[in-house]
PDB file of C-alpha atoms and ligand atoms in Angstrom:
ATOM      1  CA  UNK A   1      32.211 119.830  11.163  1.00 95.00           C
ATOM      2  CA  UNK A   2      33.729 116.580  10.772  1.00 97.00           C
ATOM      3  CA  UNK A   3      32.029 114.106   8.168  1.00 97.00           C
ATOM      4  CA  UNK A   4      31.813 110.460   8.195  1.00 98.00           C
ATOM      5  CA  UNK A   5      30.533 108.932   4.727  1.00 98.00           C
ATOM      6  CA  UNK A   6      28.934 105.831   5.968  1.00 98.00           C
ATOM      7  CA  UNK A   7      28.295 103.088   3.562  1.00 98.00           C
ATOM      8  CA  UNK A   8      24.427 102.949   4.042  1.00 98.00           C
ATOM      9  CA  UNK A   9      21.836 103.366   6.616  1.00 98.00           C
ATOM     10  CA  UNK A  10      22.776 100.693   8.547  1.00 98.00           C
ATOM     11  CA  UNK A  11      26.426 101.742   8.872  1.00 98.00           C
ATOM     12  CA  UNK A  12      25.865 105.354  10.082  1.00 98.00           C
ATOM     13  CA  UNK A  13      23.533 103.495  12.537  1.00 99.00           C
ATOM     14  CA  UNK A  14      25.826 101.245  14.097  1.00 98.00           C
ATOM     15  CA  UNK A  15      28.512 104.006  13.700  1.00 98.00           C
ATOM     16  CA  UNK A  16      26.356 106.726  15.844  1.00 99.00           C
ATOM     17  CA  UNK A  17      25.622 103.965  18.465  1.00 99.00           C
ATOM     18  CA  UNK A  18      28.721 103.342  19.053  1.00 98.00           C
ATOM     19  CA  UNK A  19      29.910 106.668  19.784  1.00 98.00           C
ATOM     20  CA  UNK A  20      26.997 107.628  22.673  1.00 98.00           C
ATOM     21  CA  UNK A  21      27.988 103.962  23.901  1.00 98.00           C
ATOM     22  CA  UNK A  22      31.533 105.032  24.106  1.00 98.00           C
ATOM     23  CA  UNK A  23      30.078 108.131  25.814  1.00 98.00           C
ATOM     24  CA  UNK A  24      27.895 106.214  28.371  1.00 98.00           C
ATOM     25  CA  UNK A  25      31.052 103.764  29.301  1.00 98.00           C
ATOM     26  CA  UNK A  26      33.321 107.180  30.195  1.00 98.00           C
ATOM     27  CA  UNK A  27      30.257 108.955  31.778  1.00 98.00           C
ATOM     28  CA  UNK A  28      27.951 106.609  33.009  1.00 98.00           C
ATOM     29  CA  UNK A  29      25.411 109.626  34.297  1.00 98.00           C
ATOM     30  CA  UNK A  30      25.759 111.472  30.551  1.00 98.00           C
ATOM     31  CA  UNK A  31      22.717 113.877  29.242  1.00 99.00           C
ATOM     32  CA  UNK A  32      21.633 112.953  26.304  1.00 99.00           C
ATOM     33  CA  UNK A  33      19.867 114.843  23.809  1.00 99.00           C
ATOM     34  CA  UNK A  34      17.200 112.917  21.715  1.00 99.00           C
ATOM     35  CA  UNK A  35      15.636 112.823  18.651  1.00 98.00           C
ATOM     36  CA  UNK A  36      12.429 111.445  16.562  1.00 98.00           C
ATOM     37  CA  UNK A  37      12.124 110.556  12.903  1.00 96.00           C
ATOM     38  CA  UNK A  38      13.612 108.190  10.088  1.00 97.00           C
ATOM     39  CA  UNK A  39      17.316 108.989  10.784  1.00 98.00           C
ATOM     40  CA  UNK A  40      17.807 107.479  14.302  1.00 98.00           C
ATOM     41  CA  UNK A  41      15.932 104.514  14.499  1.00 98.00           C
ATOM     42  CA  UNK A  42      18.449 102.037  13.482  1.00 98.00           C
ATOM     43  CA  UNK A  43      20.970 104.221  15.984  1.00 99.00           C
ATOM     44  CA  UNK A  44      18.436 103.252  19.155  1.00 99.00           C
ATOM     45  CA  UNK A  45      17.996  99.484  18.135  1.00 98.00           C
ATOM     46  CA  UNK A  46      21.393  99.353  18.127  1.00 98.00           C
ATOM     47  CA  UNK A  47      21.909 100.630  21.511  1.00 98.00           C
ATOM     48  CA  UNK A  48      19.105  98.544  22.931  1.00 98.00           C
ATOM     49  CA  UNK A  49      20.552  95.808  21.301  1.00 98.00           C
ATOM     50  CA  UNK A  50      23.793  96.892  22.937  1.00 98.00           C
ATOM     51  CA  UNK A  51      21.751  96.958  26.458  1.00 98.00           C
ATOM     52  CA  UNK A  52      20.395  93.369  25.581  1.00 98.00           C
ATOM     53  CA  UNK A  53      24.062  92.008  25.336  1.00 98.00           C
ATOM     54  CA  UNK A  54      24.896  93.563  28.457  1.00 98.00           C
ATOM     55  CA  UNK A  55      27.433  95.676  26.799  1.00 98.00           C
ATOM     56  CA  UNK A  56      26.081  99.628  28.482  1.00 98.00           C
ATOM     57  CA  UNK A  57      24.101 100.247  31.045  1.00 98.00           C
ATOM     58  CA  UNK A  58      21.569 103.532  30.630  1.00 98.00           C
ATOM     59  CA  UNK A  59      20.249 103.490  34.750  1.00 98.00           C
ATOM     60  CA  UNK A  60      22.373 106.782  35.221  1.00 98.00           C
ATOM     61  CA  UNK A  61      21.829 108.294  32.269  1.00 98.00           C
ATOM     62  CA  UNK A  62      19.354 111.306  31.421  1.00 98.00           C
ATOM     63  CA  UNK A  63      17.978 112.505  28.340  1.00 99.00           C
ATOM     64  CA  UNK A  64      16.038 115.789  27.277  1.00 98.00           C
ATOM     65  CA  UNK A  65      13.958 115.343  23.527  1.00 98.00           C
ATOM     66  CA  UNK A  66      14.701 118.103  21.064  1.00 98.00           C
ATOM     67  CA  UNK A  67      10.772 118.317  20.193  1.00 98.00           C
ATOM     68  CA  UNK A  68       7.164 117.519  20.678  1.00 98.00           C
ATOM     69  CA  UNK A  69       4.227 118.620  18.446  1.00 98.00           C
ATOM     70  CA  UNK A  70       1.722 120.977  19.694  1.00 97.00           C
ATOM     71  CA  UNK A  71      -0.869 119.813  21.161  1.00 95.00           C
ATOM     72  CA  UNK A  72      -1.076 115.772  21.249  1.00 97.00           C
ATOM     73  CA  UNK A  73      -1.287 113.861  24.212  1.00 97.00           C
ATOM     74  CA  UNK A  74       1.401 111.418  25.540  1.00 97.00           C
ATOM     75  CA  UNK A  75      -0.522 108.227  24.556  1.00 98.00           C
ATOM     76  CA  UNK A  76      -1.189 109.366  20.771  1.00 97.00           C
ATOM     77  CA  UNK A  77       0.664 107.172  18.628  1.00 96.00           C
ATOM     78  CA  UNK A  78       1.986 109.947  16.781  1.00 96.00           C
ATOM     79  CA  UNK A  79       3.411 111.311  19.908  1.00 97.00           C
ATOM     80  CA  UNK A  80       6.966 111.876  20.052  1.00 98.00           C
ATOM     81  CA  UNK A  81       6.646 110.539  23.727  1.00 98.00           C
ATOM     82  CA  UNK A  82       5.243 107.304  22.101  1.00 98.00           C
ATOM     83  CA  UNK A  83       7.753 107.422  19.593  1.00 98.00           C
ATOM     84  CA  UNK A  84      10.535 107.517  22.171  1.00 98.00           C
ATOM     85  CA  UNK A  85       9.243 104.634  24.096  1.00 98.00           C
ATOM     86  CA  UNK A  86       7.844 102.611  21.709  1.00 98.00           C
ATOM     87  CA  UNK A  87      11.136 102.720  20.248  1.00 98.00           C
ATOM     88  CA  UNK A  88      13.673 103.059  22.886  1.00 98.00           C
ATOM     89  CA  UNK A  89      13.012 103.558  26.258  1.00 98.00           C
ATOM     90  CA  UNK A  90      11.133 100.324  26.340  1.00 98.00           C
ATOM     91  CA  UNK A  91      13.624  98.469  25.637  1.00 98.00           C
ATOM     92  CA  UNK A  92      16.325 100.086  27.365  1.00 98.00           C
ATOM     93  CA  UNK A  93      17.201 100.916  31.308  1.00 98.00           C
ATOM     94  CA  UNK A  94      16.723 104.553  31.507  1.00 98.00           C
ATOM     95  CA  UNK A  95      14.762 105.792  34.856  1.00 98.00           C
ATOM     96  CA  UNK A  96      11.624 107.629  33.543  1.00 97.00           C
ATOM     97  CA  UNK A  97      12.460 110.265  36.270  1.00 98.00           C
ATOM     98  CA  UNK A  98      15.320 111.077  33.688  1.00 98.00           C
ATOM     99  CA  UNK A  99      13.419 111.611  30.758  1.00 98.00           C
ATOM    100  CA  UNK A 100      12.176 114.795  29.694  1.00 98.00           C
ATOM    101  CA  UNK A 101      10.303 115.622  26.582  1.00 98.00           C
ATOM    102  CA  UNK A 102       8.313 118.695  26.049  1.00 98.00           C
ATOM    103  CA  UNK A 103       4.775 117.768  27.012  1.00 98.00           C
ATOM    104  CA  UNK A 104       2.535 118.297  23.991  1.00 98.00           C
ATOM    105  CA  UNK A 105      -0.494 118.669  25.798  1.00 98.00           C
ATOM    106  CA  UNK A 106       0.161 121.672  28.104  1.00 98.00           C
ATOM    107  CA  UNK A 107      -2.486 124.205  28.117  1.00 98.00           C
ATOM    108  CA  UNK A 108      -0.047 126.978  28.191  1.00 98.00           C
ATOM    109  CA  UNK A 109       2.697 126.726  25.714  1.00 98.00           C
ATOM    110  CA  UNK A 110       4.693 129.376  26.800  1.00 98.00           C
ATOM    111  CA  UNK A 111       4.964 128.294  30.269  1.00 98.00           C
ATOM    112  CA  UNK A 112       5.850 125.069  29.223  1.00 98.00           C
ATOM    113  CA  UNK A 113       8.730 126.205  26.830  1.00 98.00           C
ATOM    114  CA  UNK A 114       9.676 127.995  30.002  1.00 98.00           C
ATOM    115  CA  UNK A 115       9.628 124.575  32.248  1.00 98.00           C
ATOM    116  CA  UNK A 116      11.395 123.001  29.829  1.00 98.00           C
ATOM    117  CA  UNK A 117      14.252 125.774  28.852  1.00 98.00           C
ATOM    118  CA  UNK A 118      14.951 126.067  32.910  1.00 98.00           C
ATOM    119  CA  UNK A 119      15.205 122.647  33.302  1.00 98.00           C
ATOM    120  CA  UNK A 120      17.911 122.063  30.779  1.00 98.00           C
ATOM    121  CA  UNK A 121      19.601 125.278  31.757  1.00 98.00           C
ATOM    122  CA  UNK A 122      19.288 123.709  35.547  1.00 98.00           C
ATOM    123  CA  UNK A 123      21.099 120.348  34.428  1.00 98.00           C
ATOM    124  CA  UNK A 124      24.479 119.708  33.898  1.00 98.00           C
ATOM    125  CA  UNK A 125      24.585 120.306  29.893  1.00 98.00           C
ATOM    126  CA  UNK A 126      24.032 117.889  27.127  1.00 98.00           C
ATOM    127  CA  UNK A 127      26.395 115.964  26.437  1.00 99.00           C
ATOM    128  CA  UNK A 128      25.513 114.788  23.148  1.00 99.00           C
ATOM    129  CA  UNK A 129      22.505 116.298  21.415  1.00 99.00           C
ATOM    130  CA  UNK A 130      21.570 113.672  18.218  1.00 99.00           C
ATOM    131  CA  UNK A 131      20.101 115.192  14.796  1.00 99.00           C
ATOM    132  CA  UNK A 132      18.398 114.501  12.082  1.00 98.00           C
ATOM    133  CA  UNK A 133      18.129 117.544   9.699  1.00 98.00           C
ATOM    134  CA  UNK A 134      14.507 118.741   7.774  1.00 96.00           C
ATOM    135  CA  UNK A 135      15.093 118.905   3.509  1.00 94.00           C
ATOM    136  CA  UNK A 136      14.617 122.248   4.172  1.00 94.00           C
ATOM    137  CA  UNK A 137      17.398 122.498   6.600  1.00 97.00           C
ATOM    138  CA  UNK A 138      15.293 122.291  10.082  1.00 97.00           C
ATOM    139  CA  UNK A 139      16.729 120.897  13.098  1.00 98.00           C
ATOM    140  CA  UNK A 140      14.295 119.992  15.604  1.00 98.00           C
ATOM    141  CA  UNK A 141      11.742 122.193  14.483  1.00 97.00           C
ATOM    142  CA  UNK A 142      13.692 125.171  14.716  1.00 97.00           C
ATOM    143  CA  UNK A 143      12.508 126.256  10.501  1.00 95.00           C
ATOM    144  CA  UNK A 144      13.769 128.254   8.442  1.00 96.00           C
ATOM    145  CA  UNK A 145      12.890 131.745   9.028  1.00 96.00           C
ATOM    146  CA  UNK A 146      13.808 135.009   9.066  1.00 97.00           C
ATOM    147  CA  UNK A 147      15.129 135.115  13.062  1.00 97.00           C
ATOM    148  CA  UNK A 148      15.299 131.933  15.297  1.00 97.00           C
ATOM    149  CA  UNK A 149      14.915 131.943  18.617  1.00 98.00           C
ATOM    150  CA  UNK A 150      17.549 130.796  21.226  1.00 98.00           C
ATOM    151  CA  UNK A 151      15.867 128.995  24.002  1.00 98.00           C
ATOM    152  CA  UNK A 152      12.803 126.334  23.425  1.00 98.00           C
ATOM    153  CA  UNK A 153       9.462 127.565  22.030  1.00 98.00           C
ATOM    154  CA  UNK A 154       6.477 126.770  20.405  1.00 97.00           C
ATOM    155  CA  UNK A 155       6.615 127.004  16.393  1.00 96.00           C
ATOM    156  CA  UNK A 156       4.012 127.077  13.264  1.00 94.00           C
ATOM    157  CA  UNK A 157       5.506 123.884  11.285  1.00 93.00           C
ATOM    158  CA  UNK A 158       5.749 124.736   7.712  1.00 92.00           C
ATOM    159  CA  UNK A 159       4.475 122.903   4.697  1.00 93.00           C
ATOM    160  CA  UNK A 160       7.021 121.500   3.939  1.00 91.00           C
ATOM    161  CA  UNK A 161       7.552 119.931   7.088  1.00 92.00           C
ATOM    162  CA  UNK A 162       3.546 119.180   7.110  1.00 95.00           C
ATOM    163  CA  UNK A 163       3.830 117.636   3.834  1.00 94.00           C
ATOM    164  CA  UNK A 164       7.392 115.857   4.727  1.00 92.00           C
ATOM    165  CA  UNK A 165       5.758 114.113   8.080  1.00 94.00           C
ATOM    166  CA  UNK A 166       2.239 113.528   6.765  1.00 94.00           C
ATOM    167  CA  UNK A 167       3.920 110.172   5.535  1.00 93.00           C
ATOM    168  CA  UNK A 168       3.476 109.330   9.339  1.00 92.00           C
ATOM    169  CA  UNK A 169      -0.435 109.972   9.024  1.00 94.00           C
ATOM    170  CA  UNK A 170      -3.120 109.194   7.335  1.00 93.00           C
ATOM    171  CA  UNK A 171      -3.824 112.608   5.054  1.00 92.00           C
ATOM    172  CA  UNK A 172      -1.727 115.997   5.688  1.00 93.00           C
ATOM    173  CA  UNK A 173      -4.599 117.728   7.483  1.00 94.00           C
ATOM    174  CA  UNK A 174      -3.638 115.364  10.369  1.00 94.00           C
ATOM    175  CA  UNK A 175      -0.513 116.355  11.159  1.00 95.00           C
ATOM    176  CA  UNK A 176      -0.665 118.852  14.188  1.00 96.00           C
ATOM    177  CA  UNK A 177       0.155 122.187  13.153  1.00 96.00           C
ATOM    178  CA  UNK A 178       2.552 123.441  15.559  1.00 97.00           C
ATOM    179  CA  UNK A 179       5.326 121.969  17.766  1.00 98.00           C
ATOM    180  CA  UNK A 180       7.620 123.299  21.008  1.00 98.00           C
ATOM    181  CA  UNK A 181      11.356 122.604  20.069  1.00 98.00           C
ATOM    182  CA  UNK A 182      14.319 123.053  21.524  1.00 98.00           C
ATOM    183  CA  UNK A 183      15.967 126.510  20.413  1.00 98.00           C
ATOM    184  CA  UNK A 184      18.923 126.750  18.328  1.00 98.00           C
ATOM    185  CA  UNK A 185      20.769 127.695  21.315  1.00 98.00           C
ATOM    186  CA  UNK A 186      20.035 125.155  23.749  1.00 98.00           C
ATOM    187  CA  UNK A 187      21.138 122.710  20.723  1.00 98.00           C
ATOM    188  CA  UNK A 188      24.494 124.872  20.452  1.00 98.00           C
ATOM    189  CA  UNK A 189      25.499 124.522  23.967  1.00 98.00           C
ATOM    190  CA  UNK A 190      25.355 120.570  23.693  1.00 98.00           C
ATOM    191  CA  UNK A 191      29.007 119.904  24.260  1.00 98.00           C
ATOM    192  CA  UNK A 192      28.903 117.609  21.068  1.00 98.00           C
ATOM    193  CA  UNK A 193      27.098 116.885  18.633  1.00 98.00           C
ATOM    194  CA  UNK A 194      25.715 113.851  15.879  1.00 99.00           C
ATOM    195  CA  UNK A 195      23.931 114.816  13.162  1.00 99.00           C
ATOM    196  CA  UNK A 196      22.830 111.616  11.291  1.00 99.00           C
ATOM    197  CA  UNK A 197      21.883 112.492   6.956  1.00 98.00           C
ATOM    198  CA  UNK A 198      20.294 109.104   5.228  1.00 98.00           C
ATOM    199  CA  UNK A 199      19.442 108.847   1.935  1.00 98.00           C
ATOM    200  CA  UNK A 200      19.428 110.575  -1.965  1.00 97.00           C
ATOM    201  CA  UNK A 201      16.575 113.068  -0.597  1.00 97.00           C
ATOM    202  CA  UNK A 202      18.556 114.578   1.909  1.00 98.00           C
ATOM    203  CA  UNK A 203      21.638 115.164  -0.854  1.00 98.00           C
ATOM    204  CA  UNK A 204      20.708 118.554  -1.626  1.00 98.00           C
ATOM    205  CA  UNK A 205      20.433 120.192   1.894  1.00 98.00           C
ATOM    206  CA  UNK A 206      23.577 117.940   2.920  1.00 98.00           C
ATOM    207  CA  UNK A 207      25.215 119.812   0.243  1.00 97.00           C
ATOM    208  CA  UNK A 208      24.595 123.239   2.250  1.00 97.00           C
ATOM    209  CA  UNK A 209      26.687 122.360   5.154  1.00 97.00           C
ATOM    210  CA  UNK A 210      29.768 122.451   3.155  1.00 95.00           C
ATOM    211  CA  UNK A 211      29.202 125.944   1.887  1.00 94.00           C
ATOM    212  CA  UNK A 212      31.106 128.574   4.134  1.00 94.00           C
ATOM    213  CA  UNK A 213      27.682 130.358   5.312  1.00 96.00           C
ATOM    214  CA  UNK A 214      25.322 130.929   7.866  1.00 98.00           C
ATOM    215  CA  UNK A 215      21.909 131.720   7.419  1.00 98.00           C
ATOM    216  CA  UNK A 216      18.527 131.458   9.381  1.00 98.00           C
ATOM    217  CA  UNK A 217      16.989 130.083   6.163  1.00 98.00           C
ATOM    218  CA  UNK A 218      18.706 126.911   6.980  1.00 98.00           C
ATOM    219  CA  UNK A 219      18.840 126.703  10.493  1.00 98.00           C
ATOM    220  CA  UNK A 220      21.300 123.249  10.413  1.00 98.00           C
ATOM    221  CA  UNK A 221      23.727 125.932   8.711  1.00 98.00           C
ATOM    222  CA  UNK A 222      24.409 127.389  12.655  1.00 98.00           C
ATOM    223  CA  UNK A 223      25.953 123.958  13.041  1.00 98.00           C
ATOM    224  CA  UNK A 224      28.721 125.088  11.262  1.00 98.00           C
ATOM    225  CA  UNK A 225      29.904 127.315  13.979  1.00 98.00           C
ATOM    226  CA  UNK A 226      30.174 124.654  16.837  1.00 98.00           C
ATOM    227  CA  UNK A 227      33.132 123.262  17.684  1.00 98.00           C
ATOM    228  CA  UNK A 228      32.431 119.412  18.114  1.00 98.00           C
ATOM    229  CA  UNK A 229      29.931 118.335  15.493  1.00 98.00           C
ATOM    230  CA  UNK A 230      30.053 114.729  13.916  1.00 98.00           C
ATOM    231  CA  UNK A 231      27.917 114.477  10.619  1.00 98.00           C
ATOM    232  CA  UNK A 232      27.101 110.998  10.245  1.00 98.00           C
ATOM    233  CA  UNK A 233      26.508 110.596   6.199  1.00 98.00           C
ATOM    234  CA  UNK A 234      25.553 107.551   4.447  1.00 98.00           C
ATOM    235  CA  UNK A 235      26.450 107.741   0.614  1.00 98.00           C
ATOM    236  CA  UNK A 236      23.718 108.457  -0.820  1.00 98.00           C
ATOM    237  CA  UNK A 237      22.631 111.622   1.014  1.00 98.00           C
ATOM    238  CA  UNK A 238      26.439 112.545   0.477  1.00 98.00           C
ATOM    239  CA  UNK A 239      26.592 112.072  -2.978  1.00 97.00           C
ATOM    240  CA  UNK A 240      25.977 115.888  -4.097  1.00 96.00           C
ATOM    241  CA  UNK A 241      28.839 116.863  -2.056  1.00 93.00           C
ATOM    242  CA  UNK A 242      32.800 117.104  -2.826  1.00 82.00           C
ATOM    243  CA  UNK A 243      34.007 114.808   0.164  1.00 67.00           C
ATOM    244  CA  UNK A 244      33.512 111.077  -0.620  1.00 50.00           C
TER     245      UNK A 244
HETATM  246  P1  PGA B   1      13.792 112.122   9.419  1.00 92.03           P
HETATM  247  O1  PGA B   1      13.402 113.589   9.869  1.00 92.03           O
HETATM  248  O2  PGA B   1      14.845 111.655  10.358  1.00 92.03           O
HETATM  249  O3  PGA B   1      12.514 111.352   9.543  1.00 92.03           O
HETATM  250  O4  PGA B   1      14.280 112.221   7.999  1.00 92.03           O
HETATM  251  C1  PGA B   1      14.404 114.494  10.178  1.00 92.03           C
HETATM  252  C2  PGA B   1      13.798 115.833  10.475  1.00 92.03           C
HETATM  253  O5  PGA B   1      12.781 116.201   9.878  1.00 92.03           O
HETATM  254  O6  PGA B   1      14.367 116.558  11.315  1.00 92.03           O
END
């Protein structure tokens, strides 16, 4: 794993963008794997501010979401397909036939893990896959447990994830109880990866990556064994650990 202390939030934000825009310039059709929360926000106004200036140009690219919860429709505004677009894709040139996010309100959740593990497997690979990482070491929504599972599937959120998202909502007993994510494999076979840590909250489970295990009870922890990951670390969330 190579970290990057960044000096703040905005910093590891302009830092991330510009490595998926250096990315997009070399591989104009890249995959891109997305993600929702806090930690990338500033990354995608960057890069649509990038696409304002005429500087990249998305109309090749595709992207696959790490994560949806279970069940929500597309048009709740607490949708990770809102989230996405209100965000990004609306202000950026990507084809909607090239974006792919696990749809939330599928009757059958197994079927659409399925849909949605084939069609990755069917593309050309991720090129990137962006993370944010859980305080209790989830990625996507891959939690800590005692096995993971590989390929995407649908997953019981914990309470501390409950409790960490509820600040999106108006009371905990909002927040949708289960999600389909992305499996810890599918994220592993990403050919790189940027995993974005803001913030003094996120100092103690930032702290795990630089110990020399593995262990299902963090999930980010498997990070540790791919061979192209770029922690993007502003000071604060790095501020428990040795490297400064
Ligand atoms: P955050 O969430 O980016 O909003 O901190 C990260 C996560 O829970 O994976």
């Amino acid at each position: 794993m190579k970290f990057v202390v960044c000096e703040n939030y905005d910093d590891m934000s302009k830092k991330g963008a510009d490595i998926i825009a250096d990315l997009i310039k070399k591989k104009p059709d890249a995959i891109l794997g997305l993600a929702t929360g806090n930690s990338p926000l500033g990354l995608y106004s960057e890069l649509a501010a990038k696409y304002a200036a005429g500087k990249i140009n998305f109309s090749k690219v595709q992207t696959f979401n790490l994560d949806e919860y279970y069940k929500i429709k597309q048009a709740d505004p607490q949708s990770y397909y809102f989230f996405m677009h209100e965000n990004f894709f609306s202000k950026v040139n990507i084809a909607s036939k090239n974006i792919d996010i696990p749809f939330g309100d599928a009757d059958d959740a197994v079927e659409e893990s399925k849909r949605y593990h084939d069609k990755i497997a069917a593309s050309k690979g991720i090129d990137i896959q962006l993370l944010g990482i859980g305080n209790n070491g989830h990625i996507g929504f891959n939690e800590p447990d005692d096995a993971l599972s590989a390929c995407t599937h649908n997953v019981l959120l914990t309470e501390s994830t409950i409790e960490a998202n509820s600040r999106y909502f108006k009371s905990a007993d909002e927040v949708p109880k289960e999600a389909l994510t992305m499996g810890i494999g599918e994220i592993m076979s990403a050919r790189q990866i940027l995993l974005l840590i803001s913030g003094k909250s996120k100092a103690a489970v930032a702290k795990t990556l630089t110990d020399n295990f593995v262990t299902t009870q963090i999930p980010a922890s498997f990070l540790k064994l791919h061979q192209n990951v770029t922690v993007l670390i502003d000071k604060d969330a790095a501020s428990e650990m040795k490297i400064k």
